[in-house]
Structure formats: C-alpha cells, structure tokens
Short mmCIF file of C-alpha atoms (C1' of nucleotides) in Angstrom, two decimals:
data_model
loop_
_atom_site.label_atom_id
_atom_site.label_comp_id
_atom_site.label_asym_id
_atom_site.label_seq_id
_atom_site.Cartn_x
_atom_site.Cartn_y
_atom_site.Cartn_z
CA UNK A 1 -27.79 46.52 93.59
CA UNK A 2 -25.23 43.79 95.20
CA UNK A 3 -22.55 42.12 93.92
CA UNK A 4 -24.54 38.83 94.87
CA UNK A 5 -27.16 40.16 92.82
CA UNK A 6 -25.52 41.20 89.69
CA UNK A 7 -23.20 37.73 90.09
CA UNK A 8 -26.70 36.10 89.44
CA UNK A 9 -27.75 38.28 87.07
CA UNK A 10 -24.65 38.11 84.84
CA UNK A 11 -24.69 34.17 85.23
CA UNK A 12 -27.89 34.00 83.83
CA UNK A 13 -27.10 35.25 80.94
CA UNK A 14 -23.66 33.71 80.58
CA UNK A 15 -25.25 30.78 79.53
CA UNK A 16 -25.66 30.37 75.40
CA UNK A 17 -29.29 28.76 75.95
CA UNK A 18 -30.77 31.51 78.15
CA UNK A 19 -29.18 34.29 76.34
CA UNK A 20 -31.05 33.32 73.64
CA UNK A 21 -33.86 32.90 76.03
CA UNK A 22 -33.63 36.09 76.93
CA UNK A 23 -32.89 38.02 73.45
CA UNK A 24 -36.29 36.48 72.15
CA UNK A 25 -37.88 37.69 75.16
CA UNK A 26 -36.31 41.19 74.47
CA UNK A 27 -37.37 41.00 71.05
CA UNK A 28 -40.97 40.27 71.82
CA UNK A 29 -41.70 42.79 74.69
CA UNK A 30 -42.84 43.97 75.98
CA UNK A 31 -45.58 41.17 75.62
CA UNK A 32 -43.58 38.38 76.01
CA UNK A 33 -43.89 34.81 74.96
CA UNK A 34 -45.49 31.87 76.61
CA UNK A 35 -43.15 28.72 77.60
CA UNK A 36 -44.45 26.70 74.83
CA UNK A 37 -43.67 28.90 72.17
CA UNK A 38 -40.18 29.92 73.16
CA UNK A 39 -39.23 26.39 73.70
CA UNK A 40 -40.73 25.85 69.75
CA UNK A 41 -38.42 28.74 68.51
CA UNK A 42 -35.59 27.43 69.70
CA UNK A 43 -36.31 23.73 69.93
CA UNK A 44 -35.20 23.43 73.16
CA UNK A 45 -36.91 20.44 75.29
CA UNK A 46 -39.51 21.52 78.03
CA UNK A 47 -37.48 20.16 81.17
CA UNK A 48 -34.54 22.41 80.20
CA UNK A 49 -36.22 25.41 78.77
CA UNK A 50 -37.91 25.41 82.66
CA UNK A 51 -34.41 24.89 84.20
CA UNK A 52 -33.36 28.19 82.49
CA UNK A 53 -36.58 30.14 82.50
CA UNK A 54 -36.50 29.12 86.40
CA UNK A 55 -32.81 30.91 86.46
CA UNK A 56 -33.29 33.87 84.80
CA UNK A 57 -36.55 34.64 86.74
CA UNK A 58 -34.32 34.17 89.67
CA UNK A 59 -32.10 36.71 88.84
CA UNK A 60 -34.40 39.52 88.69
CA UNK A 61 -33.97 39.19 84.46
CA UNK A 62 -37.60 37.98 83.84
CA UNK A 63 -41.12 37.75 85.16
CA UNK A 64 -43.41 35.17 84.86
CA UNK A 65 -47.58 35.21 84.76
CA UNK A 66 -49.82 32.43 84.96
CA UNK A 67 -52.51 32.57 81.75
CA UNK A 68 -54.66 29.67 82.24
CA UNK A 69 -52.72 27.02 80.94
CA UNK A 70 -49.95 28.46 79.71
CA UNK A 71 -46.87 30.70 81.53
CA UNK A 72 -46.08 33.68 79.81
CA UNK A 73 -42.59 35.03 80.31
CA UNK A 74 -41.87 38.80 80.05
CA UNK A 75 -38.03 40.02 79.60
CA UNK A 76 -37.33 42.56 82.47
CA UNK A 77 -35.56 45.44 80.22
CA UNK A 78 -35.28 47.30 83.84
CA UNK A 79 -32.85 44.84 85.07
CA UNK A 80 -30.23 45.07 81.86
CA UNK A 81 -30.19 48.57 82.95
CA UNK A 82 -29.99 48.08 86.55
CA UNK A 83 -26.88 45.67 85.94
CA UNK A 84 -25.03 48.39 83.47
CA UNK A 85 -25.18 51.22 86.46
CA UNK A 86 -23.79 48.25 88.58
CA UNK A 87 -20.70 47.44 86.43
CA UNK A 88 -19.71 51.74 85.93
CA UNK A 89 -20.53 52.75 89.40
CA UNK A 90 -18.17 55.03 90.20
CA UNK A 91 -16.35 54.91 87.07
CA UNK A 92 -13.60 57.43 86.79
CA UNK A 93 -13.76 58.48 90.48
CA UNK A 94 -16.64 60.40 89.03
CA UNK A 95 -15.07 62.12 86.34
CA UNK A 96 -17.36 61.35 83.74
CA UNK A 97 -15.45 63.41 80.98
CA UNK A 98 -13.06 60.45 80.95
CA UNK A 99 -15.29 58.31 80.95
CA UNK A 100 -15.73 56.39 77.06
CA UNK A 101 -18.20 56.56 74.33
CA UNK A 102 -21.86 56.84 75.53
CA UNK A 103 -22.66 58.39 78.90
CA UNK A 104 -25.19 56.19 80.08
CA UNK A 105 -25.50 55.89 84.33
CA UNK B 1 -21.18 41.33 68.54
CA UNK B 2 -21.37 37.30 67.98
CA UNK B 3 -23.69 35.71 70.55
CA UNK B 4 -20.08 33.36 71.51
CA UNK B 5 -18.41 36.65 72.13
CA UNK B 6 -21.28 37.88 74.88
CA UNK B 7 -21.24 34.46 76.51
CA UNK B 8 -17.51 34.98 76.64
CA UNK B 9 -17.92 38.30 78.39
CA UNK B 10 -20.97 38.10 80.66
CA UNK B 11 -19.50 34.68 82.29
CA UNK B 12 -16.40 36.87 82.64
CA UNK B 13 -18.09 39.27 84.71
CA UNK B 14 -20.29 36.72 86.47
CA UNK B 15 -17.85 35.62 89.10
CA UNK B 16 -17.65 37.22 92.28
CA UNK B 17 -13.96 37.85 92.48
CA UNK B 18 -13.91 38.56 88.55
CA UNK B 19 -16.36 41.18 89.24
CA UNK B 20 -14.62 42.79 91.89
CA UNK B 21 -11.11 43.30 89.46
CA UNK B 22 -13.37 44.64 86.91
CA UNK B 23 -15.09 47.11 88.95
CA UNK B 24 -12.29 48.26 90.60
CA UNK B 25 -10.82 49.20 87.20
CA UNK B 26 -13.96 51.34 86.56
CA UNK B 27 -13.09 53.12 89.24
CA UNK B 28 -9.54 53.91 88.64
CA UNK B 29 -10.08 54.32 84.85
CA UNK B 30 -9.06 55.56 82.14
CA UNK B 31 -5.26 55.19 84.13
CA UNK B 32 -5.97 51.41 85.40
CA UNK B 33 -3.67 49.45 87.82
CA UNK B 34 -0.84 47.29 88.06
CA UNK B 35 -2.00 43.64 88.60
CA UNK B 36 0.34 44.06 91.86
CA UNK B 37 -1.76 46.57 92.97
CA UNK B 38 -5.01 45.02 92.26
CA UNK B 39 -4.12 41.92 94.10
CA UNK B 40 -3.09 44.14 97.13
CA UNK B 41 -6.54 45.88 96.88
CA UNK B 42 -8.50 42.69 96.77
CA UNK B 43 -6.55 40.67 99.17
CA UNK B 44 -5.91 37.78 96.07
CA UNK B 45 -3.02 35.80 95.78
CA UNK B 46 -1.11 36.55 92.72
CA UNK B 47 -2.01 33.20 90.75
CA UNK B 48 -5.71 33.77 91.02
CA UNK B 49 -5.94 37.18 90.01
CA UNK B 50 -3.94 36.07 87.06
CA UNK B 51 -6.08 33.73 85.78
CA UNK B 52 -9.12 35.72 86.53
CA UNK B 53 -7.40 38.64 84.46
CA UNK B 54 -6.36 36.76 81.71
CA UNK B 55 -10.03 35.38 81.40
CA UNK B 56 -11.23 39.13 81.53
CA UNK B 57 -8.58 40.40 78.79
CA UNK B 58 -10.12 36.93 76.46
CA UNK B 59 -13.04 38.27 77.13
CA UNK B 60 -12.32 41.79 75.66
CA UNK B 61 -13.53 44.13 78.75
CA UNK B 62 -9.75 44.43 79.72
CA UNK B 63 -6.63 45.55 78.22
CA UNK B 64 -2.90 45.24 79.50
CA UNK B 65 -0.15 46.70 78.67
CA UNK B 66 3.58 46.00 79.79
CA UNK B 67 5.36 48.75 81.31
CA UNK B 68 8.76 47.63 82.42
CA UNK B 69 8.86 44.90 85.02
CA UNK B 70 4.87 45.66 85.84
CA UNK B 71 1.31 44.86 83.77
CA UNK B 72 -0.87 47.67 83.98
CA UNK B 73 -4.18 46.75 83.40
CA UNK B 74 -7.39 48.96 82.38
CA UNK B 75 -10.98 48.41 81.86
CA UNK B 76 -12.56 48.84 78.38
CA UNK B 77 -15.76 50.70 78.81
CA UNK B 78 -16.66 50.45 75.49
CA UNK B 79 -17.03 46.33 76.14
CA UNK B 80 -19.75 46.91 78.58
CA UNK B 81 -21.31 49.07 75.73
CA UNK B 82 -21.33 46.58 73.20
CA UNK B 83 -22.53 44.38 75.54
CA UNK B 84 -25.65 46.08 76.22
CA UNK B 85 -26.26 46.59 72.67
CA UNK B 86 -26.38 42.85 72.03
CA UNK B 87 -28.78 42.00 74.89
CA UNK B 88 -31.09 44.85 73.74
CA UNK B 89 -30.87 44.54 69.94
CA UNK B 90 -33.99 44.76 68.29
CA UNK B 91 -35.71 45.65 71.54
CA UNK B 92 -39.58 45.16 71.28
CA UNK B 93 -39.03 44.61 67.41
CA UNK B 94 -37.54 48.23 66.70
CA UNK B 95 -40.20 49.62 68.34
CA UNK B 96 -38.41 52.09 70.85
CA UNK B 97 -41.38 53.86 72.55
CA UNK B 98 -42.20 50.75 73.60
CA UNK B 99 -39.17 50.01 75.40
CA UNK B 100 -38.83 50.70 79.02
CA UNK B 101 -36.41 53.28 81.31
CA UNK B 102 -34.04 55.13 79.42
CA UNK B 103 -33.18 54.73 75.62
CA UNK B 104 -29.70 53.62 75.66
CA UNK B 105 -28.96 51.60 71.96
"C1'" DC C 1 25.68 38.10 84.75
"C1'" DC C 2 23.32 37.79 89.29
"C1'" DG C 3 19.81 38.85 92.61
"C1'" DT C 4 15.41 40.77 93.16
"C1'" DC C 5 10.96 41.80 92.19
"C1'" DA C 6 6.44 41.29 89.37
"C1'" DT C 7 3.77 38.21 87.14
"C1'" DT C 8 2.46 33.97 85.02
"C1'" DT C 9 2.16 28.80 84.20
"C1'" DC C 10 1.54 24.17 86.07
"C1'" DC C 11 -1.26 21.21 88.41
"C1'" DA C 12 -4.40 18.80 91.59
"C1'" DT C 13 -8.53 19.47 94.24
"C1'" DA C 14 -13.04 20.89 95.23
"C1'" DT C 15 -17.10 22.83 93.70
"C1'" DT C 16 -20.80 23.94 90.71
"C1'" DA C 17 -23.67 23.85 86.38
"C1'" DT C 18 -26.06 21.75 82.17
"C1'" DT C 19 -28.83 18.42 80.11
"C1'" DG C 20 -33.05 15.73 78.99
"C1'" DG C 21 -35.98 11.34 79.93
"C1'" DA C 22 -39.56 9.90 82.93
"C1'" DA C 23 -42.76 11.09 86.22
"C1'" DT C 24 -45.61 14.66 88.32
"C1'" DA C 25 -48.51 18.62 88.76
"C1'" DA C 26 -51.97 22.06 87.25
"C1'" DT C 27 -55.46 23.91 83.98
"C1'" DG C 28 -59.60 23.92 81.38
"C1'" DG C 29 -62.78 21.80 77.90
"C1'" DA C 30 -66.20 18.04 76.87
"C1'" DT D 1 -65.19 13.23 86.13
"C1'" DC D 2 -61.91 12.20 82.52
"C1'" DC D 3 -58.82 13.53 78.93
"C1'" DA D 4 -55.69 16.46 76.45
"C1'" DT D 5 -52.58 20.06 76.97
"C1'" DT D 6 -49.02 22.91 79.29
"C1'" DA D 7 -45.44 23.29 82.28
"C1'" DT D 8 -42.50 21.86 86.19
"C1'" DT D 9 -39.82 18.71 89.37
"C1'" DC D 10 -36.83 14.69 89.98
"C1'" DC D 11 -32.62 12.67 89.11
"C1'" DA D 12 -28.15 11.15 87.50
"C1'" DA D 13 -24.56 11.49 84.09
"C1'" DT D 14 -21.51 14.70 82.12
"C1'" DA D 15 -18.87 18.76 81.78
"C1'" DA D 16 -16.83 22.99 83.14
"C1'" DT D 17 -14.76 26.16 86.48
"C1'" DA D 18 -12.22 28.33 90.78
"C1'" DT D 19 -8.53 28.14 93.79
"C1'" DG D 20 -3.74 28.69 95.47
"C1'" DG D 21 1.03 26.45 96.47
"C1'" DA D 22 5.22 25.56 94.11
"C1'" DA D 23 7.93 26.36 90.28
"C1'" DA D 24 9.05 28.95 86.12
"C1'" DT D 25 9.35 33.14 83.32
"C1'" DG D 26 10.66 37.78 82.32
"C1'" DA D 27 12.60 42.48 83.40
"C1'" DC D 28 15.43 45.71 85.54
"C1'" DG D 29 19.39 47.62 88.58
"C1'" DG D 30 23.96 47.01 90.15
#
DNA sequence: CCGTCATTTCCATATTATTGGAATAATGGA
DNA sequence: TCCATTATTCCAATAATATGGAAATGACGG
C-alpha cells in the first residue's frame, strides 16, 4: 500500500456520515446492503448518500454490484486490514516484543 | 470508543504529512522523537509540524512528554487498536467465521 | 539575569470538502 | 412504449483545513 492510498482510505472514513456508512456495511457483511436501504437507516438523502458511497468505493473501502434496479454495496473488511499493516509497518525497527497490546501485522 | 472520537483520529491520520509524523513514530517506538528531530526527518518547518502534532496528540494516537528544553513525542499503538475495534465492531453481526482475513477484534 | 536554543501561538492565505434540491440516467414491470 | 422505482450527476452555497513567516513562550547554561 501507498501513502496516497491509505491518505484516501483514512479520509473516507474521517467523515461522521460515511463512517457510519461504512459500520452498517460492516455490520451487514458480508452481504451488504443496497443504496436504498442504507440511505433509510440512516435517513440520509439519496444525492449525498451517493457522494459518500462514491468516496468510499474510491478508496478501495467498498465494492459496489449492480442488482437490477438496485446497487448493493459490500464493506471491504480486507481493506481495514490492509490500512492497519500500513500505519505499523515497521513498527519498532522490527522488534515486535516492544511493540503494544495485540500483535496483529 | 465514541464514533466523535474515531472521526477525531482517522482525519488525524488522513493527511499526508500527518501520516508521515505518525509513521515515523512507529518506527522509532516505544522511545519516540523529539519534535526537533522529526521536523529534521521530514524536512517540515517547525510551525507545521506543530500543529500537525498537536492535532495527533487531540486525537489520542500521540503522547508527549517534556524533557528539559525538548518535547519528545511517541506513538500510542494501542490508538490504532482501538481504532480498528470500532470500525469492525459487530462485524457480520457477531458472526466471526463469516468475517474475512485474519480475526483481529 | 541574559543569550541561546527548542517549540509553540498568531494570523492571513489558499485549498479542499460537505450538503441537498433539481434534473438526469438506468432498470424492469405492465 | 410508458410509468414507477432506484440511483447518480450537476451545481452552488457553506464550512473546514493546511501552510509557513514572524513573533512569542519556555527552559537551560553561564
């Protein structure tokens, strides 16, 4: 991953709207939510809910399938994890030991 | 983890130059740096990295300490932890298997 | 105290993002 | 084909943020 790329990533979600975008689409995977129905859980109007869905698919966070009418919108759990190895590359010089509490990537 | 508090801390992180302090604290913890030094590493004049630190410490994913005339400043792992945790709680309803990669919380 | 060094605050500028109404597409059923 | 439904693009007002020079603060050594 590139900085560019997690820059994006991170701004997506630094954004109250799409982070709750993006929980509800964590919640409901991993078989996601059409645009409709996330926009009626979280009364958010159409033209914005699309502005943010737009941004978040952008970042790599979530994909998007066209079902007939409707879009269905799947969070991309991969990416979360793809952004946490980002942030601790390298952390501790690669002394792991020192490194805090979990010992995820 | 309040939903305020992740907004606080992924915008934090979702600026290039923000991204770049924080990172290189990963590296060098659990010891950290003097702001002096980071500036010197990134090539930042002194008044930006201060602000962008100061937004960082708000944010909870650094600490700083005085130590005589210098700052030392460290990353806090365990922010990027908690992080996580809120943008996967209740992944695919509490339903684990389901979930993708590796199980972190 | 006084000078020096490390860091922060002040401030003005430039840039970028969020929001939602109205209009526009795209799909499928009758 | 025509209509109802679903979702997106257009656009303009509003708000928030990044940047760095100059000045101010704070800490230590002499």
């Amino acid at each position: 991953m590139e900085t560019k790329d997690a820059v994006l990533a991170l701004a997506a979600l630094a954004q109250e709207s799409r982070l709750a975008v993006f929980r509800l689409l964590v919640r409901n995977a991993p078989e996601g939510l059409t645009a409709g129905l996330i926009g009626e859980q979280l009364e958010m109007p159409a033209p914005t809910l699309s502005f943010h869905l737009k941004t978040l698919a952008q970042a790599g966070l979530v994909s998007m399938v066209q079902e007939g009418r409707y879009v269905r919108y799947r969070a991309v759990l991969a990416g979360v994890d793809a952004l946490v190895a980002f942030l601790k590359e390298d952390c501790c010089r690669g002394n792991p030991k020192r490194c805090s509490t979990k010992g995820s990537s």
